[in-house]
Coordinates of N, CA, C and O in Angstrom, one line a residue:
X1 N 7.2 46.9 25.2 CA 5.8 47.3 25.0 C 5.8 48.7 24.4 O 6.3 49.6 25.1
X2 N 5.4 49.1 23.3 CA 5.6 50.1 22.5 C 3.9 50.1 21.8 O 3.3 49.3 21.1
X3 N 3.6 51.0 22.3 CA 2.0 51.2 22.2 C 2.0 52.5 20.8 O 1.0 52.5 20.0
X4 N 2.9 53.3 20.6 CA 2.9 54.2 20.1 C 3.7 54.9 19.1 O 4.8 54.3 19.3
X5 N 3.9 55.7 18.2 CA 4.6 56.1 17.1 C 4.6 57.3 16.8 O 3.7 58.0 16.4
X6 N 6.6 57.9 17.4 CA 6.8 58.9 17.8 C 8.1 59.3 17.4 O 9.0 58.5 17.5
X7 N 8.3 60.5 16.8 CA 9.1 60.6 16.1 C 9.6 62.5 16.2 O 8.7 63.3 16.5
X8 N 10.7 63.0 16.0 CA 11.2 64.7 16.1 C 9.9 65.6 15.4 O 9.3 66.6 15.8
X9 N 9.7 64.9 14.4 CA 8.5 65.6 13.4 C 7.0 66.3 14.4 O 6.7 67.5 14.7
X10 N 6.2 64.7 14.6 CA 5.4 65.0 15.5 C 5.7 65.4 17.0 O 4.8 65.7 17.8
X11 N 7.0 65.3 17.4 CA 7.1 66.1 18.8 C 7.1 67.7 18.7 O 6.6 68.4 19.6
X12 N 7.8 68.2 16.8 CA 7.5 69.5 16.7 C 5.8 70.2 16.5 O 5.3 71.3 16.8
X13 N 5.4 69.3 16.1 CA 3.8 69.4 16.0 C 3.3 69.8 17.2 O 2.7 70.8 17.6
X14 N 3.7 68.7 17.7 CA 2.6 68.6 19.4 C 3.1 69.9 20.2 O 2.4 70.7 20.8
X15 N 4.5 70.1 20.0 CA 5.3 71.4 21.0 C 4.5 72.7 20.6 O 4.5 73.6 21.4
X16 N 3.9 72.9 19.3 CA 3.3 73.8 18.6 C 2.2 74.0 18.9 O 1.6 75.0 18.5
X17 N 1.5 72.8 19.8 CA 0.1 72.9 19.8 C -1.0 72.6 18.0 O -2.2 72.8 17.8
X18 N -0.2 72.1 17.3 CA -0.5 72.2 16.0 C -1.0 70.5 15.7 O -0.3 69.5 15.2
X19 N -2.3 70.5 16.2 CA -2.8 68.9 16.1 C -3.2 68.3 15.0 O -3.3 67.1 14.7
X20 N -3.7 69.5 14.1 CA -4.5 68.8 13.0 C -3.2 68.5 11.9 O -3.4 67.7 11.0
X21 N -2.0 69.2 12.4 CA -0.8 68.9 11.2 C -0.2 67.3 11.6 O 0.3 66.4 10.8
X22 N -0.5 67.2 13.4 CA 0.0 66.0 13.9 C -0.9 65.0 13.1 O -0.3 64.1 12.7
X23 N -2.1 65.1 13.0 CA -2.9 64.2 12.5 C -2.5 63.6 11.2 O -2.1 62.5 10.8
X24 N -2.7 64.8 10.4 CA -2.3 64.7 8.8 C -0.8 63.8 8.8 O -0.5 62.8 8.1
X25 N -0.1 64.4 9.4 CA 1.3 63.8 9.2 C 1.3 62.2 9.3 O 1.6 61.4 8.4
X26 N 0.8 61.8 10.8 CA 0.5 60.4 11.0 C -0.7 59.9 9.6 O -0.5 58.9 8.9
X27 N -1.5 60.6 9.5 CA -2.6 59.4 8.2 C -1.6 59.3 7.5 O -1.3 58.1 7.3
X28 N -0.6 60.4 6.8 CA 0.4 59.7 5.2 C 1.1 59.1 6.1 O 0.3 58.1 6.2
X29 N 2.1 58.8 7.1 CA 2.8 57.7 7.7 C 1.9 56.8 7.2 O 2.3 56.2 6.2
X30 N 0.5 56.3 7.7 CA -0.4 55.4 8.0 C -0.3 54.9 6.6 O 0.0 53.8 6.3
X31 N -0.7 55.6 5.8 CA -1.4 55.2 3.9 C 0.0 54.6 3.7 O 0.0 53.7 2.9
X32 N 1.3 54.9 4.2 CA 2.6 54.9 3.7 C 3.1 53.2 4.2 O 3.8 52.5 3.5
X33 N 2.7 53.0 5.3 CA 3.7 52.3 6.2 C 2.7 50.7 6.7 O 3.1 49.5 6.7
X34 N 1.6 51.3 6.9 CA 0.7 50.4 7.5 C 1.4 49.7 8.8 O 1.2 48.5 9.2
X35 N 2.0 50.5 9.2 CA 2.5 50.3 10.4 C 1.3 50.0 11.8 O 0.6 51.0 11.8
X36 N 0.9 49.0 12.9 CA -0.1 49.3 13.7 C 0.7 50.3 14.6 O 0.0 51.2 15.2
X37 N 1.5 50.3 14.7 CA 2.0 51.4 15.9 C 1.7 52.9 15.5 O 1.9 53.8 16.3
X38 N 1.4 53.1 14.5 CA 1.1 54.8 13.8 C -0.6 54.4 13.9 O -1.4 55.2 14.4
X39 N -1.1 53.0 13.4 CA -2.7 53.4 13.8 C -3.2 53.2 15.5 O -4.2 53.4 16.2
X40 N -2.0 52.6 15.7 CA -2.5 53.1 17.7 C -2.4 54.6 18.0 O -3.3 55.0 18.8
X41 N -1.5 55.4 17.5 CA -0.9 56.6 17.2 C -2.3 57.4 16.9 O -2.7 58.2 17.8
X42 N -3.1 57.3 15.9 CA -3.9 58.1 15.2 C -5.1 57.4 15.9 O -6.0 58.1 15.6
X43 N -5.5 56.5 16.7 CA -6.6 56.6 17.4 C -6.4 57.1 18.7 O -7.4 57.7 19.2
X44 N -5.3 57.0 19.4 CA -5.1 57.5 20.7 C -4.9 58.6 20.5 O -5.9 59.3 20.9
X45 N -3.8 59.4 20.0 CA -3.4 61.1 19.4 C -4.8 61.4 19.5 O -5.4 61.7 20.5
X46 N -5.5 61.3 18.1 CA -6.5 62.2 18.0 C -7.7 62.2 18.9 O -8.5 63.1 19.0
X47 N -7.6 60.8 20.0 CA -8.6 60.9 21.3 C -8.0 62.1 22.2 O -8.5 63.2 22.4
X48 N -7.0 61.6 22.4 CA -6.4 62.9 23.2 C -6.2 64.1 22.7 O -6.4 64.9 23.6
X49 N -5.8 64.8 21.5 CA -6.3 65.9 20.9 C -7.4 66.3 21.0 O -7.4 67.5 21.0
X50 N -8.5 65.9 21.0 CA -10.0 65.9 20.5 C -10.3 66.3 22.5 O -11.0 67.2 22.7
X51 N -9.8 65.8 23.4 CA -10.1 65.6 24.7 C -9.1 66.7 25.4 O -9.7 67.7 25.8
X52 N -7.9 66.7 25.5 CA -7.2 67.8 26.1 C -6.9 68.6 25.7 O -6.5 69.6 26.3
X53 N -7.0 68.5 23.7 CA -5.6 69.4 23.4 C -6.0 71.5 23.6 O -5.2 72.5 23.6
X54 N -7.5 71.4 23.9 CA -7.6 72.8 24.2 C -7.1 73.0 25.4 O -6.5 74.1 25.4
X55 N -7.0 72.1 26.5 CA -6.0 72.5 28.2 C -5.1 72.6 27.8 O -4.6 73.8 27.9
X56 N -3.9 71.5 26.9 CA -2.8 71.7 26.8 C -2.4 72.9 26.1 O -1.4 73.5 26.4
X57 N -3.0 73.2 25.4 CA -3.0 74.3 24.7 C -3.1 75.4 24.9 O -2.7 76.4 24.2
X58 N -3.7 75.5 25.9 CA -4.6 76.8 27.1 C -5.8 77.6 25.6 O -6.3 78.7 25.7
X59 N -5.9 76.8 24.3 CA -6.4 78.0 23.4 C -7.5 77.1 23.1 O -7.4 76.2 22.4
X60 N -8.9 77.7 23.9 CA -10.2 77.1 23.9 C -11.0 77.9 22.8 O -12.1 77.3 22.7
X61 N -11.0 79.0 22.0 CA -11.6 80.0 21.4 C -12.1 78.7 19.7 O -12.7 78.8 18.6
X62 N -11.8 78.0 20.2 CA -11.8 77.1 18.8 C -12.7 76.2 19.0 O -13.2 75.9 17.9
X63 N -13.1 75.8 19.8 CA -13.9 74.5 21.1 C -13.8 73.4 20.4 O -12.6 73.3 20.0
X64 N -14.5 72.3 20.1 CA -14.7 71.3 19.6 C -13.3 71.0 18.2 O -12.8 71.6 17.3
X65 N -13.4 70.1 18.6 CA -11.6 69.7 17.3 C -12.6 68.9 16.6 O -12.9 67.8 17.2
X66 N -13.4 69.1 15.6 CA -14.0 68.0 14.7 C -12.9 67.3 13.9 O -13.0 66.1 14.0
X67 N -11.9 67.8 13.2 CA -11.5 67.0 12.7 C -10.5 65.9 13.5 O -10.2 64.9 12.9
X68 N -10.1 66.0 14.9 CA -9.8 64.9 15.7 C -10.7 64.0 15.9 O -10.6 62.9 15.6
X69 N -12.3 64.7 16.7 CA -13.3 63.7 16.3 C -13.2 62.5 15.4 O -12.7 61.4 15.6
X70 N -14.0 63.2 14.2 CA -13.5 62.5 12.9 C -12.5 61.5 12.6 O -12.8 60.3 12.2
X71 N -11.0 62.1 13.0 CA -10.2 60.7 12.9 C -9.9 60.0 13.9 O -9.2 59.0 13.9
X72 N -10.4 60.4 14.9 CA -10.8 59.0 16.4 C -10.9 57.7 15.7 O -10.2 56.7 15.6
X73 N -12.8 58.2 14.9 CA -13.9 57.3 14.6 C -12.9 56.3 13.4 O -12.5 55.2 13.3
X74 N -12.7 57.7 12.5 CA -12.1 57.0 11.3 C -11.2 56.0 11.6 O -11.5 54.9 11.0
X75 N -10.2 55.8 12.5 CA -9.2 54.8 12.5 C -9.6 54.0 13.7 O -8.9 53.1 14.1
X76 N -10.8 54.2 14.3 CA -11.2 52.8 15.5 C -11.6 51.6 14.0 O -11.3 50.4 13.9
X77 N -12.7 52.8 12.8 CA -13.2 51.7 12.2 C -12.0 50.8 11.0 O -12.1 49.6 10.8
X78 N -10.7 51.9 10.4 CA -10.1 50.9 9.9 C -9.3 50.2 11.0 O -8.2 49.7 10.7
X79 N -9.6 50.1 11.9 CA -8.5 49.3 13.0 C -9.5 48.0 13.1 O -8.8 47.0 12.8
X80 N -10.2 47.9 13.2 CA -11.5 46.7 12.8 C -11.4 46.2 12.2 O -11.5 45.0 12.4
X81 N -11.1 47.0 10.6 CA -11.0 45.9 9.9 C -9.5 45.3 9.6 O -9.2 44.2 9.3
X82 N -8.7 46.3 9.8 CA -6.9 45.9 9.5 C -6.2 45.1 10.9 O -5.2 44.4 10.6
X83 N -6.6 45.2 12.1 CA -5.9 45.5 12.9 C -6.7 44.8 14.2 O -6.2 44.9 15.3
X84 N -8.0 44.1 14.0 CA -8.7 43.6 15.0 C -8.1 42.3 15.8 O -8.9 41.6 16.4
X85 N -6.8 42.1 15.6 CA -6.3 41.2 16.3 C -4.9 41.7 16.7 O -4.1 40.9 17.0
X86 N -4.8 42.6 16.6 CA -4.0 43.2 17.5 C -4.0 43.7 18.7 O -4.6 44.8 18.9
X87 N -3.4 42.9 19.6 CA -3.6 43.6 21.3 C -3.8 45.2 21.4 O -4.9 45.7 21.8
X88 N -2.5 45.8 21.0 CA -2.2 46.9 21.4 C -3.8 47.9 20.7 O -4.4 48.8 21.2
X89 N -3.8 47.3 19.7 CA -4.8 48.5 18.8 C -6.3 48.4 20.2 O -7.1 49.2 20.7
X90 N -6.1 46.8 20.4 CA -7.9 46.6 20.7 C -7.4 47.4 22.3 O -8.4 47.9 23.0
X91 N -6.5 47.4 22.7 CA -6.4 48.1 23.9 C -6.8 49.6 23.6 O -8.0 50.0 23.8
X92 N -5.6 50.4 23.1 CA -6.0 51.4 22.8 C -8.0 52.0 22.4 O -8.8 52.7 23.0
X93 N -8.0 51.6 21.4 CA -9.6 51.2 21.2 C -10.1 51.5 22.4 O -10.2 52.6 22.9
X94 N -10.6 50.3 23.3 CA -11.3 50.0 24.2 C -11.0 51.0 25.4 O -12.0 51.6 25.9
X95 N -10.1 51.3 25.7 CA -9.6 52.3 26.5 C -10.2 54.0 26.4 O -10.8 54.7 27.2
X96 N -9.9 54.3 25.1 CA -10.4 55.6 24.6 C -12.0 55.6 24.8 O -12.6 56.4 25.5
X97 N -12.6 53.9 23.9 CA -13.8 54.2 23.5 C -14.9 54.0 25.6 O -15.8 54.6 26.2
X98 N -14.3 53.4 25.7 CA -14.8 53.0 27.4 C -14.8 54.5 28.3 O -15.7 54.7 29.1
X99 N -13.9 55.4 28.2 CA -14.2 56.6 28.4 C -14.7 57.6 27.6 O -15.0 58.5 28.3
X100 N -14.9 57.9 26.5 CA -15.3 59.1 26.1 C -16.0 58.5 24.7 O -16.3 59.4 23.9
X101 N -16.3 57.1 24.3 CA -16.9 56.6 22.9 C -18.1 57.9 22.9 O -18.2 58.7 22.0
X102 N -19.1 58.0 24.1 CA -20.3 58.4 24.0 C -20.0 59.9 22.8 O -21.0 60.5 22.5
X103 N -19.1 60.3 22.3 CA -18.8 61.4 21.7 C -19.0 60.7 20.1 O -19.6 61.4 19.3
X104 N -18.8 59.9 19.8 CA -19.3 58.9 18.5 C -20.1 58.6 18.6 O -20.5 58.7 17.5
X105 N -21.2 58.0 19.5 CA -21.7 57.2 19.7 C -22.2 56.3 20.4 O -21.3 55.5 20.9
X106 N -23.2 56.0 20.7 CA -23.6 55.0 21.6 C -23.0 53.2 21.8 O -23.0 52.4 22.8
X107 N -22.6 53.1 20.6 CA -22.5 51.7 19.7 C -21.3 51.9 19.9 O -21.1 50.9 20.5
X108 N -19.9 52.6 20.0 CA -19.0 52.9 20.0 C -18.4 52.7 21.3 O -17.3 52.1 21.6
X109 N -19.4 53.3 22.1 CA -18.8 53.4 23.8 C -19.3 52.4 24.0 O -18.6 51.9 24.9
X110 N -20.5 51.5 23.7 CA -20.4 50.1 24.4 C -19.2 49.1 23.8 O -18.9 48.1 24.6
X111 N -18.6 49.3 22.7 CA -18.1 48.1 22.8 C -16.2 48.6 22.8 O -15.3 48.3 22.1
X112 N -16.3 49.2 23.6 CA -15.0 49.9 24.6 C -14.5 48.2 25.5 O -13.6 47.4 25.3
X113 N -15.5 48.2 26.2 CA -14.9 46.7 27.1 C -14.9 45.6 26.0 O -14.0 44.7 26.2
X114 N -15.6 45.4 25.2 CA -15.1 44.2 24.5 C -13.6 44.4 23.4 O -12.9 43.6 22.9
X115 N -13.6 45.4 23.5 CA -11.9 45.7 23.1 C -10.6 45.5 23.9 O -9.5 45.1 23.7
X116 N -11.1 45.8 24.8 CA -10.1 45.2 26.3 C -10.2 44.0 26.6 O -9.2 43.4 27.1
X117 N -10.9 43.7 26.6 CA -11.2 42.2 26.7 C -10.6 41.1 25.4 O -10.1 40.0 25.7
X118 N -10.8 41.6 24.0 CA -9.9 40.9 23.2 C -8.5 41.1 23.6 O -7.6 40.4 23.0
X119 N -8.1 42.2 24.5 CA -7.0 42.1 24.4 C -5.9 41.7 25.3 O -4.7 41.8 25.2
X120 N -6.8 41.2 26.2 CA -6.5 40.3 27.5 C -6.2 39.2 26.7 O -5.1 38.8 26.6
X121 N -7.2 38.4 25.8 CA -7.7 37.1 25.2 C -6.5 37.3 24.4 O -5.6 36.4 24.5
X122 N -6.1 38.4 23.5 CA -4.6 37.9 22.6 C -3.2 38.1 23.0 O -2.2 37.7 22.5
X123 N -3.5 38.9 24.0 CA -1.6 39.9 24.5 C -0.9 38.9 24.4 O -1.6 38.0 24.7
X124 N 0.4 38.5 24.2 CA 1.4 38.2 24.6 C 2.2 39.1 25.4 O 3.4 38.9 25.3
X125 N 2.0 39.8 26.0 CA 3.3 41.3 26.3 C 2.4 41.4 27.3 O 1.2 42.0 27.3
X126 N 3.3 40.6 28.3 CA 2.7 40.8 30.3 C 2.3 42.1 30.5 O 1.1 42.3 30.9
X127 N 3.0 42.8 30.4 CA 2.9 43.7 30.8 C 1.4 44.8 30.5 O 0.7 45.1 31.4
X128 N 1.1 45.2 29.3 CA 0.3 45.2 28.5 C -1.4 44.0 28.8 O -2.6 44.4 28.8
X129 N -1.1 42.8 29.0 CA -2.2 42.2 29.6 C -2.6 42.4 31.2 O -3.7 42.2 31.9
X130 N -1.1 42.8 31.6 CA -1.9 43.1 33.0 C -2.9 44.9 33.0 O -4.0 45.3 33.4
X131 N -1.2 45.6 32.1 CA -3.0 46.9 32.2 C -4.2 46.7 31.5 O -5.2 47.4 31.6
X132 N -4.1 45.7 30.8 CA -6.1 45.9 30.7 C -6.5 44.9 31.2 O -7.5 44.7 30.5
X133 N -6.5 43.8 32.0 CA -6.7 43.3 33.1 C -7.3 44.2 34.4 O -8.4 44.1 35.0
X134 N -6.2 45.1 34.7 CA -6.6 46.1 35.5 C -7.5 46.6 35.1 O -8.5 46.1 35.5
X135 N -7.5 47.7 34.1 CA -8.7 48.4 33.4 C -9.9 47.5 33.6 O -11.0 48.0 34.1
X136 N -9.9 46.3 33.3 CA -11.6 45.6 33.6 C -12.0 45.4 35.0 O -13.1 45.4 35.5
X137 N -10.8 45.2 35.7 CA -11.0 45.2 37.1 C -11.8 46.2 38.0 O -12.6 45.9 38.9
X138 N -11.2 47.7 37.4 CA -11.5 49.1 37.8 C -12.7 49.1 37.3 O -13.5 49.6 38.0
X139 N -13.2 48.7 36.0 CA -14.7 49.0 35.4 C -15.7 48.9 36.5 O -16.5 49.7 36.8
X140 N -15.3 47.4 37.2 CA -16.7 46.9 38.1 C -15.9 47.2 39.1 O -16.0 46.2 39.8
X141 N -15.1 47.9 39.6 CA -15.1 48.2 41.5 C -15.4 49.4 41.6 O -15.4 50.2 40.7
X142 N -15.7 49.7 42.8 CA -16.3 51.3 43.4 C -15.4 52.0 43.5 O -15.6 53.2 43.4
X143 N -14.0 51.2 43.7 CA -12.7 52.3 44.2 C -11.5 51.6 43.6 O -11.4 50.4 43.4
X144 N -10.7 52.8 43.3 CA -9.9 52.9 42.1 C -8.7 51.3 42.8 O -8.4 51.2 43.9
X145 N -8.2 50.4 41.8 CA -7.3 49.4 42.2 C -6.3 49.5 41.3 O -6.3 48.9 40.2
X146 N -5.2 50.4 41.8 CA -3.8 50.8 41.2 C -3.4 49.3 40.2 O -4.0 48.3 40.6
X147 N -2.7 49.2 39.4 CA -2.3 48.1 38.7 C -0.9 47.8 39.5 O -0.2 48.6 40.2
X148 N -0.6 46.6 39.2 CA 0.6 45.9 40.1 C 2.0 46.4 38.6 O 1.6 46.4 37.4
X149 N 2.8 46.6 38.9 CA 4.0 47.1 38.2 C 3.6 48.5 37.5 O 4.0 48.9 36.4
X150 N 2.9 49.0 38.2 CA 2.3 50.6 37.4 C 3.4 51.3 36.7 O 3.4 51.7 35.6
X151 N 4.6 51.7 37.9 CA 5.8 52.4 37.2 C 6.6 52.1 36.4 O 7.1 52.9 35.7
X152 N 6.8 50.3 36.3 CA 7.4 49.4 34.9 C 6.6 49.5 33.9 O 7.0 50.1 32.9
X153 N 5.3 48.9 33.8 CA 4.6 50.0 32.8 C 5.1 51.0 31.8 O 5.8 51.2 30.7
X154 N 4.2 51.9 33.0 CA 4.3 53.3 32.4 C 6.1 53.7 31.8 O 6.6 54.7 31.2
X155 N 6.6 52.9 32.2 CA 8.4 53.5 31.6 C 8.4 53.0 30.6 O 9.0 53.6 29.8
X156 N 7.5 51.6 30.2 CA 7.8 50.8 28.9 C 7.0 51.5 27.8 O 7.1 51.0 26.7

């Protein structure tokens, strides 16, 4: 299960706190490679950039990352059109957009669960269909329901 695309380059990026170079670097991979594992990369990265990278960073004097913003949106929408049957993307997607879409958009953050949900409908990779399985599970309960192999998972 390989959700992501990771490499010495952008580890020196991220170690730097230098996100928007992280970003740029991954779009030319992306224009270059059309790899889906660099556009799981460039919608998850830049959610998480856009969302932590001022804590990680401890440097808030900057506030708002528009251009992570920006390439959230940008690559949920070419992921729609390149990549809408891909598990991993529609996970990623739905995952990001299900917690923090409302930052795009209204239209964005609702259809968070229907991204998880195609990706229940196409996974092959157990593993992978059970966390968003779980994730829909957790949507509708009151209290948090840990996923079953959480630590195999998260190692994979």
């Amino acid at each position: 299960m390989g959700i992501f695309y990771f490499d010495d380059k952008l580890q020196g990026y991220e170690g730097l706190y230098q996100w928007e170079q992280a970003l740029n670097y991954l779009e030319d991979l992306y224009s270059e490679r059309k790899d889906p594992r660099i556009l799981c990369s460039l919608v998850g990265f830049s959610w998480f950039y856009l969302m932590e990278g001022s804590v990680v960073s401890k440097k808030y004097e900057n506030g708002y990352n528009t251009m992570a913003l920006e390439t959230w949106k940008k690559y949920i929408d070419i992921g729609v059109l390149e990549a809408n049957e891909d598990p991993f993307f529609n996970f990623i997607a739905g995952y990001t957009l299900s917690l923090h879409g409302y930052h795009i958009g209204e239209e964005y953050e609702k259809s968070g669960n229907k991204f998880i949900e195609n990706c229940v409908n196409s996974s092959k990779d157990v593993l992978l269909q059970q966390l968003a399985e779980n994730f829909i599970l957790n949507e509708h309960s009151k209290r948090y329901i840990p996923v079953k192999n959480g630590e195999e998972i998260c190692s994979q």
